[in-house]
CSV table of C-alpha atoms and ligand atoms in Angstrom, one decimal:
chain,number,residue,atom,x,y,z
A,1,MET,CA,-8.4,-13.3,11.1
A,2,ASN,CA,-11.0,-10.6,10.9
A,3,SER,CA,-14.1,-10.9,8.7
A,4,ARG,CA,-13.0,-8.3,6.1
A,5,ARG,CA,-9.8,-10.1,5.5
A,6,ASP,CA,-11.5,-13.4,5.4
A,7,PHE,CA,-13.8,-12.0,2.8
A,8,LEU,CA,-10.9,-10.6,0.9
A,9,GLN,CA,-8.9,-13.8,1.2
A,10,LYS,CA,-11.8,-15.7,-0.5
A,11,LEU,CA,-12.1,-13.0,-3.2
A,12,GLY,CA,-8.4,-13.2,-3.9
A,13,VAL,CA,-8.7,-16.7,-5.3
A,14,SER,CA,-11.2,-15.7,-7.9
A,15,ALA,CA,-9.4,-12.5,-8.7
A,16,LEU,CA,-6.2,-14.5,-9.3
A,17,ALA,CA,-8.1,-16.7,-11.7
A,18,LEU,CA,-9.5,-13.6,-13.5
A,19,HIS,CA,-6.0,-12.3,-13.9
A,20,LEU,CA,-5.2,-15.2,-16.1
A,21,ALA,CA,-7.7,-13.8,-18.7
A,22,PRO,CA,-6.1,-11.3,-21.1
A,23,VAL,CA,-5.7,-7.9,-19.6
A,24,SER,CA,-3.3,-6.5,-22.2
A,25,GLY,CA,-2.9,-2.7,-22.1
A,26,TRP,CA,-3.1,-2.7,-18.3
A,27,ALA,CA,-0.6,-5.2,-17.0
A,28,ASN,CA,2.1,-5.3,-19.6
A,29,SER,CA,1.6,-4.6,-23.2
A,30,LYS,CA,4.5,-6.9,-24.2
A,31,ASN,CA,2.8,-9.8,-22.5
A,32,ASN,CA,-0.2,-10.3,-24.7
A,33,ASN,CA,-0.3,-14.0,-23.8
A,34,ASP,CA,1.2,-15.3,-27.0
A,35,VAL,CA,4.4,-13.3,-27.3
A,36,ALA,CA,7.1,-14.5,-24.9
A,37,TYR,CA,8.6,-11.7,-22.8
A,38,ASP,CA,12.4,-11.5,-23.2
A,39,GLY,CA,13.1,-8.1,-21.5
A,40,PRO,CA,14.7,-7.4,-18.1
A,41,VAL,CA,13.3,-9.1,-15.0
A,42,LEU,CA,13.4,-7.7,-11.5
A,43,ARG,CA,14.7,-10.4,-9.1
A,44,VAL,CA,13.0,-9.9,-5.7
A,45,ALA,CA,13.6,-11.1,-2.2
A,46,ILE,CA,10.6,-10.8,0.2
A,47,MET,CA,11.4,-9.8,3.8
A,48,GLY,CA,8.6,-10.9,6.3
A,49,LEU,CA,6.8,-14.1,5.2
A,50,GLY,CA,3.5,-13.2,6.9
A,51,GLY,CA,0.0,-12.8,5.6
A,52,TYR,CA,0.6,-10.1,3.1
A,53,GLY,CA,4.1,-11.4,2.1
A,54,THR,CA,2.4,-14.7,1.2
A,55,ARG,CA,-0.2,-12.9,-0.9
A,56,VAL,CA,2.5,-11.0,-2.8
A,57,ALA,CA,4.5,-14.2,-3.4
A,58,GLU,CA,1.5,-16.0,-4.8
A,59,ALA,CA,0.6,-13.0,-7.0
A,60,MET,CA,4.2,-12.8,-8.3
A,61,GLN,CA,3.9,-16.2,-9.8
A,62,SER,CA,1.9,-14.6,-12.6
A,63,CYS,CA,4.3,-11.7,-13.1
A,64,THR,CA,6.2,-11.2,-16.3
A,65,LYS,CA,8.8,-8.6,-15.3
A,66,ALA,CA,9.3,-9.5,-11.6
A,67,LYS,CA,10.3,-12.8,-10.1
A,68,LEU,CA,10.5,-14.0,-6.5
A,69,VAL,CA,14.0,-15.4,-6.0
A,70,GLY,CA,14.8,-14.9,-2.3
A,71,VAL,CA,13.5,-14.7,1.3
A,72,ILE,CA,14.4,-12.9,4.5
A,73,SER,CA,12.7,-14.3,7.5
A,74,GLY,CA,13.1,-15.0,11.3
A,75,THR,CA,11.2,-18.3,11.0
A,76,PRO,CA,13.3,-21.2,9.6
A,77,SER,CA,10.2,-23.4,9.0
A,78,LYS,CA,8.7,-20.7,6.7
A,79,ILE,CA,11.9,-20.5,4.8
A,80,LYS,CA,11.9,-24.2,4.1
A,81,ASP,CA,8.2,-24.1,3.0
A,82,TRP,CA,8.9,-21.2,0.6
A,83,GLN,CA,12.0,-22.8,-0.7
A,84,SER,CA,10.1,-25.9,-1.8
A,85,LYS,CA,7.0,-24.0,-2.9
A,86,TYR,CA,8.8,-21.4,-5.0
A,87,GLY,CA,12.1,-23.1,-5.8
A,88,ILE,CA,14.2,-20.6,-3.8
A,89,PRO,CA,17.9,-21.7,-3.6
A,90,GLU,CA,19.6,-21.9,-0.2
A,91,LYS,CA,22.1,-19.1,-1.1
A,92,ASN,CA,19.1,-16.7,-1.5
A,93,CYS,CA,17.8,-17.3,2.0
A,94,TYR,CA,18.5,-14.9,4.9
A,95,ASN,CA,17.4,-14.0,8.4
A,96,TYR,CA,17.2,-10.6,10.1
A,97,GLU,CA,20.8,-10.9,11.5
A,98,ASN,CA,22.6,-11.8,8.3
A,99,PHE,CA,20.6,-10.2,5.5
A,100,GLU,CA,23.3,-7.5,5.0
A,101,ASN,CA,25.2,-10.3,3.2
A,102,ILE,CA,22.7,-9.8,0.3
A,103,LYS,CA,25.1,-7.1,-0.9
A,104,ASN,CA,27.4,-9.9,-2.2
A,105,ASN,CA,24.5,-11.7,-4.0
A,106,PRO,CA,24.4,-10.8,-7.6
A,107,ASP,CA,21.2,-12.8,-8.2
A,108,ILE,CA,19.0,-10.4,-6.1
A,109,ASP,CA,18.1,-6.9,-7.4
A,110,ALA,CA,15.5,-5.7,-4.8
A,111,VAL,CA,14.1,-6.5,-1.4
A,112,TYR,CA,10.4,-6.1,-0.7
A,113,VAL,CA,10.0,-5.2,3.0
A,114,ILE,CA,6.7,-6.6,4.4
A,115,THR,CA,7.3,-6.6,8.1
A,116,PRO,CA,5.3,-4.7,10.9
A,117,ASN,CA,5.2,-0.9,10.3
A,118,ALA,CA,7.6,0.2,13.0
A,119,LEU,CA,10.3,-2.1,11.7
A,120,HIS,CA,10.2,-0.7,8.1
A,121,HIS,CA,12.6,2.2,9.0
A,122,ASP,CA,15.4,0.0,10.3
A,123,HIS,CA,14.8,-2.7,7.6
A,124,VAL,CA,14.8,-0.2,4.7
A,125,LEU,CA,17.9,1.6,6.0
A,126,ARG,CA,19.8,-1.7,6.2
A,127,VAL,CA,18.7,-2.9,2.8
A,128,ALA,CA,19.7,0.5,1.2
A,129,LYS,CA,23.2,0.0,2.6
A,130,THR,CA,23.5,-3.3,0.7
A,131,GLY,CA,23.0,-1.4,-2.6
A,132,LYS,CA,19.7,-3.3,-3.4
A,133,HIS,CA,16.6,-1.4,-4.5
A,134,VAL,CA,13.8,-1.3,-1.9
A,135,ILE,CA,10.1,-1.8,-2.1
A,136,CYS,CA,8.4,-1.1,1.3
A,137,GLU,CA,4.9,-1.8,2.4
A,138,LYS,CA,2.5,1.0,3.6
A,139,PRO,CA,2.7,2.9,5.9
A,140,MET,CA,6.3,3.4,4.8
A,141,SER,CA,7.2,4.2,8.4
A,142,VAL,CA,5.4,5.5,11.5
A,143,ASN,CA,6.1,9.2,11.1
A,144,ALA,CA,7.4,11.7,8.5
A,145,LYS,CA,10.8,12.2,10.2
A,146,GLN,CA,11.6,8.5,9.8
A,147,GLY,CA,10.1,8.5,6.3
A,148,GLN,CA,12.4,11.3,5.2
A,149,GLU,CA,15.4,9.5,6.6
A,150,MET,CA,14.5,6.5,4.5
A,151,VAL,CA,14.2,8.6,1.4
A,152,ASP,CA,17.6,10.3,2.1
A,153,ALA,CA,19.3,6.9,2.8
A,154,CYS,CA,18.1,5.4,-0.4
A,155,LYS,CA,19.1,8.5,-2.4
A,156,LYS,CA,22.5,8.4,-0.8
A,157,ALA,CA,22.9,4.7,-1.6
A,158,ASN,CA,21.7,5.4,-5.1
A,159,VAL,CA,18.9,2.8,-4.9
A,160,LYS,CA,15.2,3.2,-5.7
A,161,LEU,CA,12.6,3.3,-2.9
A,162,LEU,CA,9.1,2.4,-3.9
A,163,VAL,CA,6.1,1.9,-1.6
A,164,GLY,CA,3.4,-0.8,-2.0
A,165,TYR,CA,0.6,1.5,-3.2
A,166,ARG,CA,-1.1,-1.2,-5.2
A,167,MET,CA,-4.2,1.0,-6.0
A,168,HIS,CA,-2.0,3.3,-8.1
A,169,PHE,CA,-2.1,0.6,-10.8
A,170,GLU,CA,-5.7,-0.5,-10.5
A,171,PRO,CA,-7.6,0.0,-13.8
A,172,LYS,CA,-10.9,1.4,-12.5
A,173,THR,CA,-9.0,3.8,-10.2
A,174,LEU,CA,-6.8,4.9,-13.1
A,175,GLU,CA,-9.9,5.5,-15.2
A,176,VAL,CA,-11.4,7.8,-12.5
A,177,ILE,CA,-8.1,9.6,-12.3
A,178,ARG,CA,-8.1,10.0,-16.1
A,179,MET,CA,-11.6,11.4,-16.1
A,180,ARG,CA,-10.8,13.8,-13.4
A,181,LYS,CA,-7.7,15.0,-15.2
A,182,ALA,CA,-9.7,15.4,-18.4
A,183,GLY,CA,-12.1,17.7,-16.6
A,184,GLU,CA,-15.0,15.2,-17.0
A,185,PHE,CA,-16.1,15.8,-13.4
A,186,GLY,CA,-15.6,19.6,-13.6
A,187,LYS,CA,-14.1,21.4,-10.7
A,188,ILE,CA,-13.6,19.0,-7.8
A,189,LEU,CA,-15.5,20.0,-4.7
A,190,PHE,CA,-15.6,17.0,-2.3
A,191,PHE,CA,-14.1,13.7,-1.5
A,192,GLN,CA,-15.3,11.1,1.0
A,193,GLY,CA,-13.2,8.1,2.1
A,194,GLN,CA,-14.5,5.5,4.5
A,195,CYS,CA,-12.0,2.7,5.3
A,196,GLY,CA,-12.2,0.2,8.1
A,197,PHE,CA,-12.7,-3.3,9.3
A,198,LYS,CA,-13.4,-4.9,12.7
A,199,ILE,CA,-10.0,-6.1,14.0
A,200,GLY,CA,-9.8,-9.5,15.7
A,201,ASP,CA,-7.0,-10.9,17.9
A,202,PRO,CA,-6.2,-8.3,20.6
A,203,THR,CA,-2.6,-9.7,20.8
A,204,GLN,CA,-1.6,-9.0,17.2
A,205,TRP,CA,1.1,-6.5,16.4
A,206,ARG,CA,-1.4,-4.1,14.8
A,207,LEU,CA,-2.7,-3.3,18.3
A,208,ASN,CA,0.8,-2.9,19.8
A,209,LYS,CA,2.1,0.7,19.3
A,210,GLN,CA,5.7,-0.4,19.5
A,211,LEU,CA,5.2,-2.4,16.2
A,212,SER,CA,2.3,-0.6,14.6
A,213,GLY,CA,3.2,3.0,15.3
A,214,GLY,CA,-0.5,3.7,15.8
A,215,GLY,CA,-3.9,2.2,15.1
A,216,SER,CA,-6.5,2.1,12.3
A,217,ILE,CA,-5.1,5.3,10.7
A,218,MET,CA,-1.7,3.7,10.1
A,219,ASP,CA,-3.1,0.5,8.7
A,220,ILE,CA,-6.4,1.2,6.9
A,221,GLY,CA,-7.1,5.0,7.2
A,222,ILE,CA,-4.0,5.5,5.1
A,223,TYR,CA,-6.1,4.3,2.1
A,224,ALA,CA,-8.5,7.2,2.6
A,225,ILE,CA,-5.6,9.6,3.1
A,226,ASN,CA,-3.7,8.5,0.0
A,227,GLY,CA,-7.0,8.1,-1.9
A,228,SER,CA,-8.1,11.6,-1.1
A,229,ARG,CA,-4.9,12.8,-2.9
A,230,TYR,CA,-5.1,10.7,-6.1
A,231,MET,CA,-8.8,11.1,-6.4
A,232,THR,CA,-8.8,14.9,-6.1
A,233,GLY,CA,-5.3,15.5,-7.6
A,234,GLU,CA,-4.3,17.7,-4.7
A,235,ASP,CA,-2.5,17.5,-1.4
A,236,PRO,CA,-4.5,18.6,1.7
A,237,VAL,CA,-3.2,21.7,3.5
A,238,TRP,CA,-5.2,21.5,6.7
A,239,VAL,CA,-6.9,18.8,8.8
A,240,THR,CA,-9.3,18.6,11.7
A,241,ALA,CA,-9.8,15.2,13.5
A,242,VAL,CA,-11.8,13.6,16.2
A,243,GLU,CA,-10.9,10.3,17.8
A,244,THR,CA,-13.5,8.0,19.4
A,245,LYS,CA,-12.7,4.9,21.5
A,246,THR,CA,-15.3,2.3,22.6
A,247,ASP,CA,-12.7,-0.2,23.9
A,248,PRO,CA,-9.7,1.3,25.7
A,249,VAL,CA,-8.5,-2.1,26.8
A,250,LYS,CA,-8.2,-3.4,23.3
A,251,PHE,CA,-7.1,0.0,21.8
A,252,LYS,CA,-4.5,1.2,24.2
A,253,GLU,CA,-3.0,4.7,24.4
A,254,GLY,CA,-1.6,5.6,21.0
A,255,VAL,CA,-3.6,2.9,19.2
A,256,ASP,CA,-6.5,4.7,17.6
A,257,GLU,CA,-9.8,2.7,17.1
A,258,THR,CA,-11.9,5.2,15.1
A,259,VAL,CA,-10.9,8.6,13.7
A,260,GLN,CA,-13.0,11.0,11.7
A,261,PHE,CA,-11.0,13.6,9.8
A,262,GLU,CA,-11.6,16.5,7.4
A,263,PHE,CA,-9.2,17.9,4.9
A,264,GLY,CA,-9.1,21.2,3.1
A,265,PHE,CA,-7.3,21.4,-0.3
A,266,PRO,CA,-5.6,24.4,-2.0
A,267,SER,CA,-8.4,24.7,-4.5
A,268,GLY,CA,-11.0,25.0,-1.8
A,269,ALA,CA,-12.2,21.4,-2.2
A,270,VAL,CA,-12.8,19.5,1.1
A,271,ALA,CA,-12.8,15.9,2.2
A,272,SER,CA,-14.5,14.0,5.0
A,273,CYS,CA,-13.0,10.6,6.0
A,274,LEU,CA,-13.5,7.8,8.5
A,275,SER,CA,-10.9,5.3,9.6
A,276,THR,CA,-11.8,2.5,11.9
A,277,TYR,CA,-10.9,-0.9,13.4
A,278,ASN,CA,-14.4,-1.3,14.8
A,279,MET,CA,-16.8,-1.5,11.8
A,280,SER,CA,-17.2,-4.0,9.0
A,281,ASN,CA,-18.0,-3.4,5.3
A,282,LEU,CA,-16.3,0.0,5.2
A,283,ASP,CA,-14.5,0.4,1.9
A,284,ARG,CA,-15.9,3.3,-0.1
A,285,PHE,CA,-14.7,6.4,-2.0
A,286,PHE,CA,-16.9,9.1,-3.3
A,287,LEU,CA,-15.7,12.1,-5.5
A,288,ASN,CA,-17.9,15.0,-6.3
A,289,GLY,CA,-17.3,17.7,-8.9
A,290,GLU,CA,-19.3,20.5,-10.5
A,291,LYS,CA,-20.1,18.3,-13.5
A,292,GLY,CA,-20.1,14.8,-12.2
A,293,PHE,CA,-19.2,12.2,-9.6
A,294,ALA,CA,-17.4,8.9,-9.1
A,295,GLU,CA,-18.1,6.2,-6.5
A,296,MET,CA,-15.9,3.2,-5.8
A,297,LEU,CA,-17.4,0.5,-3.7
A,298,PRO,CA,-15.3,-1.4,-2.8
A,299,SER,CA,-12.6,1.1,-3.3
A,300,THR,CA,-9.3,-0.4,-2.0
A,301,GLY,CA,-9.8,-4.0,-1.0
A,302,TYR,CA,-8.0,-6.7,-3.0
A,303,GLY,CA,-10.8,-6.7,-5.5
A,304,PRO,CA,-12.8,-6.9,-7.6
A,305,ILE,CA,-13.0,-3.1,-7.3
A,306,LYS,CA,-16.3,-1.8,-8.4
A,307,GLY,CA,-17.3,1.7,-9.4
A,308,ARG,CA,-19.6,4.0,-11.3
A,309,THR,CA,-19.6,7.6,-12.4
A,310,ASN,CA,-22.3,10.0,-13.6
A,311,LYS,CA,-21.6,8.4,-17.0
A,312,GLY,CA,-22.3,4.8,-15.9
A,313,GLU,CA,-20.6,1.7,-14.5
A,314,LEU,CA,-16.8,1.4,-14.7
A,315,THR,CA,-16.0,-1.6,-16.9
A,316,GLN,CA,-12.2,-1.7,-16.8
A,317,PRO,CA,-10.7,-5.2,-16.3
A,318,VAL,CA,-10.3,-6.9,-12.9
A,319,THR,CA,-6.7,-7.6,-12.0
A,320,VAL,CA,-4.7,-9.1,-9.2
A,321,HIS,CA,-3.4,-5.9,-7.7
A,322,GLN,CA,-0.1,-7.3,-6.5
A,323,THR,CA,0.8,-9.0,-9.9
A,324,VAL,CA,0.3,-5.7,-11.8
A,325,GLN,CA,2.0,-3.7,-9.0
A,326,MET,CA,5.1,-5.9,-9.2
A,327,ASP,CA,5.3,-5.9,-13.0
A,328,GLU,CA,4.9,-2.1,-13.0
A,329,MET,CA,7.4,-1.6,-10.3
A,330,ALA,CA,9.9,-3.7,-12.3
A,331,GLY,CA,9.3,-1.3,-15.2
A,332,ILE,CA,9.9,1.7,-12.9
A,333,ILE,CA,13.1,0.2,-11.4
A,334,LEU,CA,14.6,-1.4,-14.5
A,335,GLU,CA,13.4,0.9,-17.3
A,336,GLY,CA,12.7,4.2,-15.6
A,337,LYS,CA,9.0,3.9,-16.3
A,338,GLN,CA,6.8,6.8,-14.8
A,339,PRO,CA,3.6,5.7,-13.1
A,340,VAL,CA,0.5,7.8,-13.5
A,341,VAL,CA,0.4,8.3,-9.7
A,342,PRO,CA,3.8,8.3,-7.9
A,343,VAL,CA,4.8,5.3,-5.8
A,344,ASP,CA,8.1,6.6,-4.5
A,345,GLY,CA,9.3,7.4,-1.0
A,346,ASN,CA,8.5,11.1,-1.4
A,347,GLU,CA,4.8,10.2,-2.1
A,348,ALA,CA,4.9,8.1,1.1
A,349,VAL,CA,6.4,11.0,3.2
A,350,LYS,CA,3.5,13.2,2.2
A,351,ASP,CA,1.1,10.6,3.6
A,352,LEU,CA,3.2,10.4,6.8
A,353,LYS,CA,3.1,14.2,7.2
A,354,ILE,CA,-0.7,14.0,6.9
A,355,ILE,CA,-0.8,11.2,9.4
A,356,ASP,CA,1.4,13.2,11.8
A,357,ALA,CA,-1.1,16.1,11.4
A,358,ILE,CA,-4.2,14.0,11.9
A,359,TYR,CA,-2.8,12.6,15.2
A,360,LEU,CA,-1.9,16.2,16.3
A,361,ALA,CA,-5.3,17.5,15.3
A,362,ALA,CA,-7.1,14.7,17.2
A,363,LYS,CA,-4.9,15.4,20.3
A,364,THR,CA,-5.2,19.2,20.3
A,365,GLY,CA,-8.8,19.4,18.9
A,366,LYS,CA,-7.4,22.2,16.6
A,367,LYS,CA,-7.4,22.7,12.9
A,368,THR,CA,-3.9,21.8,11.9
A,369,GLU,CA,-1.8,23.0,8.9
A,370,ILE,CA,0.0,20.5,6.8
A,371,ASN,CA,3.3,21.7,5.3
A,372,TYR,CA,5.2,19.7,2.7
B,1,LIG,P1,1.8,-10.4,9.4
B,1,LIG,O1,1.8,-10.3,10.9
B,1,LIG,O2,0.9,-11.3,8.7
B,1,LIG,O3,3.3,-10.6,8.9
B,1,LIG,C1,4.4,-9.9,9.3
B,1,LIG,C2,5.6,-10.7,9.2
B,1,LIG,O4,6.8,-9.9,9.5
B,1,LIG,C3,5.7,-11.9,10.2
B,1,LIG,O5,5.1,-13.0,9.7
B,1,LIG,C4,7.2,-12.1,10.3
B,1,LIG,O6,7.7,-12.9,9.2
B,1,LIG,C5,7.8,-10.7,10.1
B,1,LIG,N1,8.2,-10.1,11.4
B,1,LIG,C6,9.5,-9.7,11.7
B,1,LIG,N2,9.5,-9.2,12.9
B,1,LIG,C7,8.3,-9.3,13.5
B,1,LIG,C8,7.8,-9.0,14.7
B,1,LIG,N3,8.5,-8.4,15.7
B,1,LIG,N4,6.4,-9.2,15.0
B,1,LIG,C9,5.7,-9.8,14.0
B,1,LIG,N5,6.2,-10.1,12.8
B,1,LIG,C10,7.5,-9.9,12.5
B,1,LIG,O7,1.5,-8.9,8.9
B,1,LIG,P2,1.0,-8.5,7.4
B,1,LIG,O8,1.7,-9.3,6.4
B,1,LIG,O9,-0.4,-8.4,7.4
B,1,LIG,O10,1.6,-6.9,7.3
B,1,LIG,C11,2.9,-6.7,7.1
B,1,LIG,C12,3.0,-5.3,6.4
B,1,LIG,O11,2.3,-5.3,5.2
B,1,LIG,C13,2.5,-4.1,7.2
B,1,LIG,O12,3.3,-3.0,7.1
B,1,LIG,C14,1.1,-3.9,6.6
B,1,LIG,O13,0.6,-2.6,6.8
B,1,LIG,C15,1.4,-4.2,5.2
B,1,LIG,N6,0.2,-4.7,4.5
B,1,LIG,C16,-0.2,-4.2,3.3
B,1,LIG,C17,-1.3,-4.6,2.6
B,1,LIG,C18,-1.6,-4.0,1.3
B,1,LIG,O14,-2.7,-4.3,0.7
B,1,LIG,N7,-0.7,-3.2,0.7
B,1,LIG,C19,-2.2,-5.6,3.2
B,1,LIG,C20,-1.7,-6.1,4.4
B,1,LIG,C21,-0.6,-5.7,5.0
B,1,LIG,P3,8.9,-13.9,9.4
B,1,LIG,O15,8.4,-14.9,10.4
B,1,LIG,O16,9.1,-14.4,8.0
B,1,LIG,O17,10.1,-13.1,9.9
């Protein structure tokens, strides 16, 4: 495991403890710690019991509106462990060959796909056919064409498709968005997003294009891409990009190591971003406007997120991102709740169009238009 994730792993424990403190108003206003919640609960099966699936499962233990009730896994020993740890009944356990049978299971409402990036397309299409709602990890797929097919398939099957954009529910991030919308930074001029970590094990799927669909951009640069959109409130219309590679053995053809990219937005604002698998301690957003600024450091790790603006430190509560995300997504799916920043498939297709354009710009060396 790389050092960034080691670090985040350690932080996750204290963040989980912090979530137990009252956070009413952010997580779930009905759950103010002394009033029992008796509303609808989203019953979720997790597909892919790996590092992140494990984190989501643990965080879901503190959810009010979402409950882990099932698993889909290719590893029988993990299924057994999860069954005993989370009390999952045998009838809610599936593998990749038989999970279509979930359509006959009235005790599961949604499947959360947390498998390697390039498998999301197939997995989401197959879940949609079962009539269950889908939550899919980022990147939703490995290109915009596949992403659009996933959106269309879920629409056709009349199921919701949400993407694991946990930062869209993070309190300090939401405060910066509120301030920007209220005009407190004035006209937005510039965004800077720096996202990266030093990746370890060269044999992992993240460094195998067949499973990852790319390199750092797909995995970690997507935070700067998506962040540039929710921080500025605009979608970029052009990109320039430069890729650098110090280790062509570890980072093979199609697996980017470091990419620097610039965006232009319709208002004239610009962004400058860095995505890398070769630098530690890189997790920073900076937003600059005519009247003020916001800096988030760290900006997208598991927390605690820290930030300040020209008006001072951001003091919103620390939350466990995945707990809040799953409660909020239950509200979206079951009650039609509208998030401040969208987390649906269309939102993800925009990021995938930008990723397609970044790779094209890096390859051609040309300023590339992005059409939505
Ligand atoms: P892991 O490698 O830790 O886990 C992936 C799991 O997918 C495996 O454990 C396995 O579970 C399953 N799987 C199915 N087919 C394959 C295959 N061919 N090769 C490898 N694994 C397979 O990855 P992560 O959990 O770190 O990442 C999974 C997804 O979650 C990615 O899309 C990633 O981008 C996203 N993610 C999101 C984060 C966020 O903060 N939103 C953070 C980290 C990751 P099983 O044995 O049960 O079948």
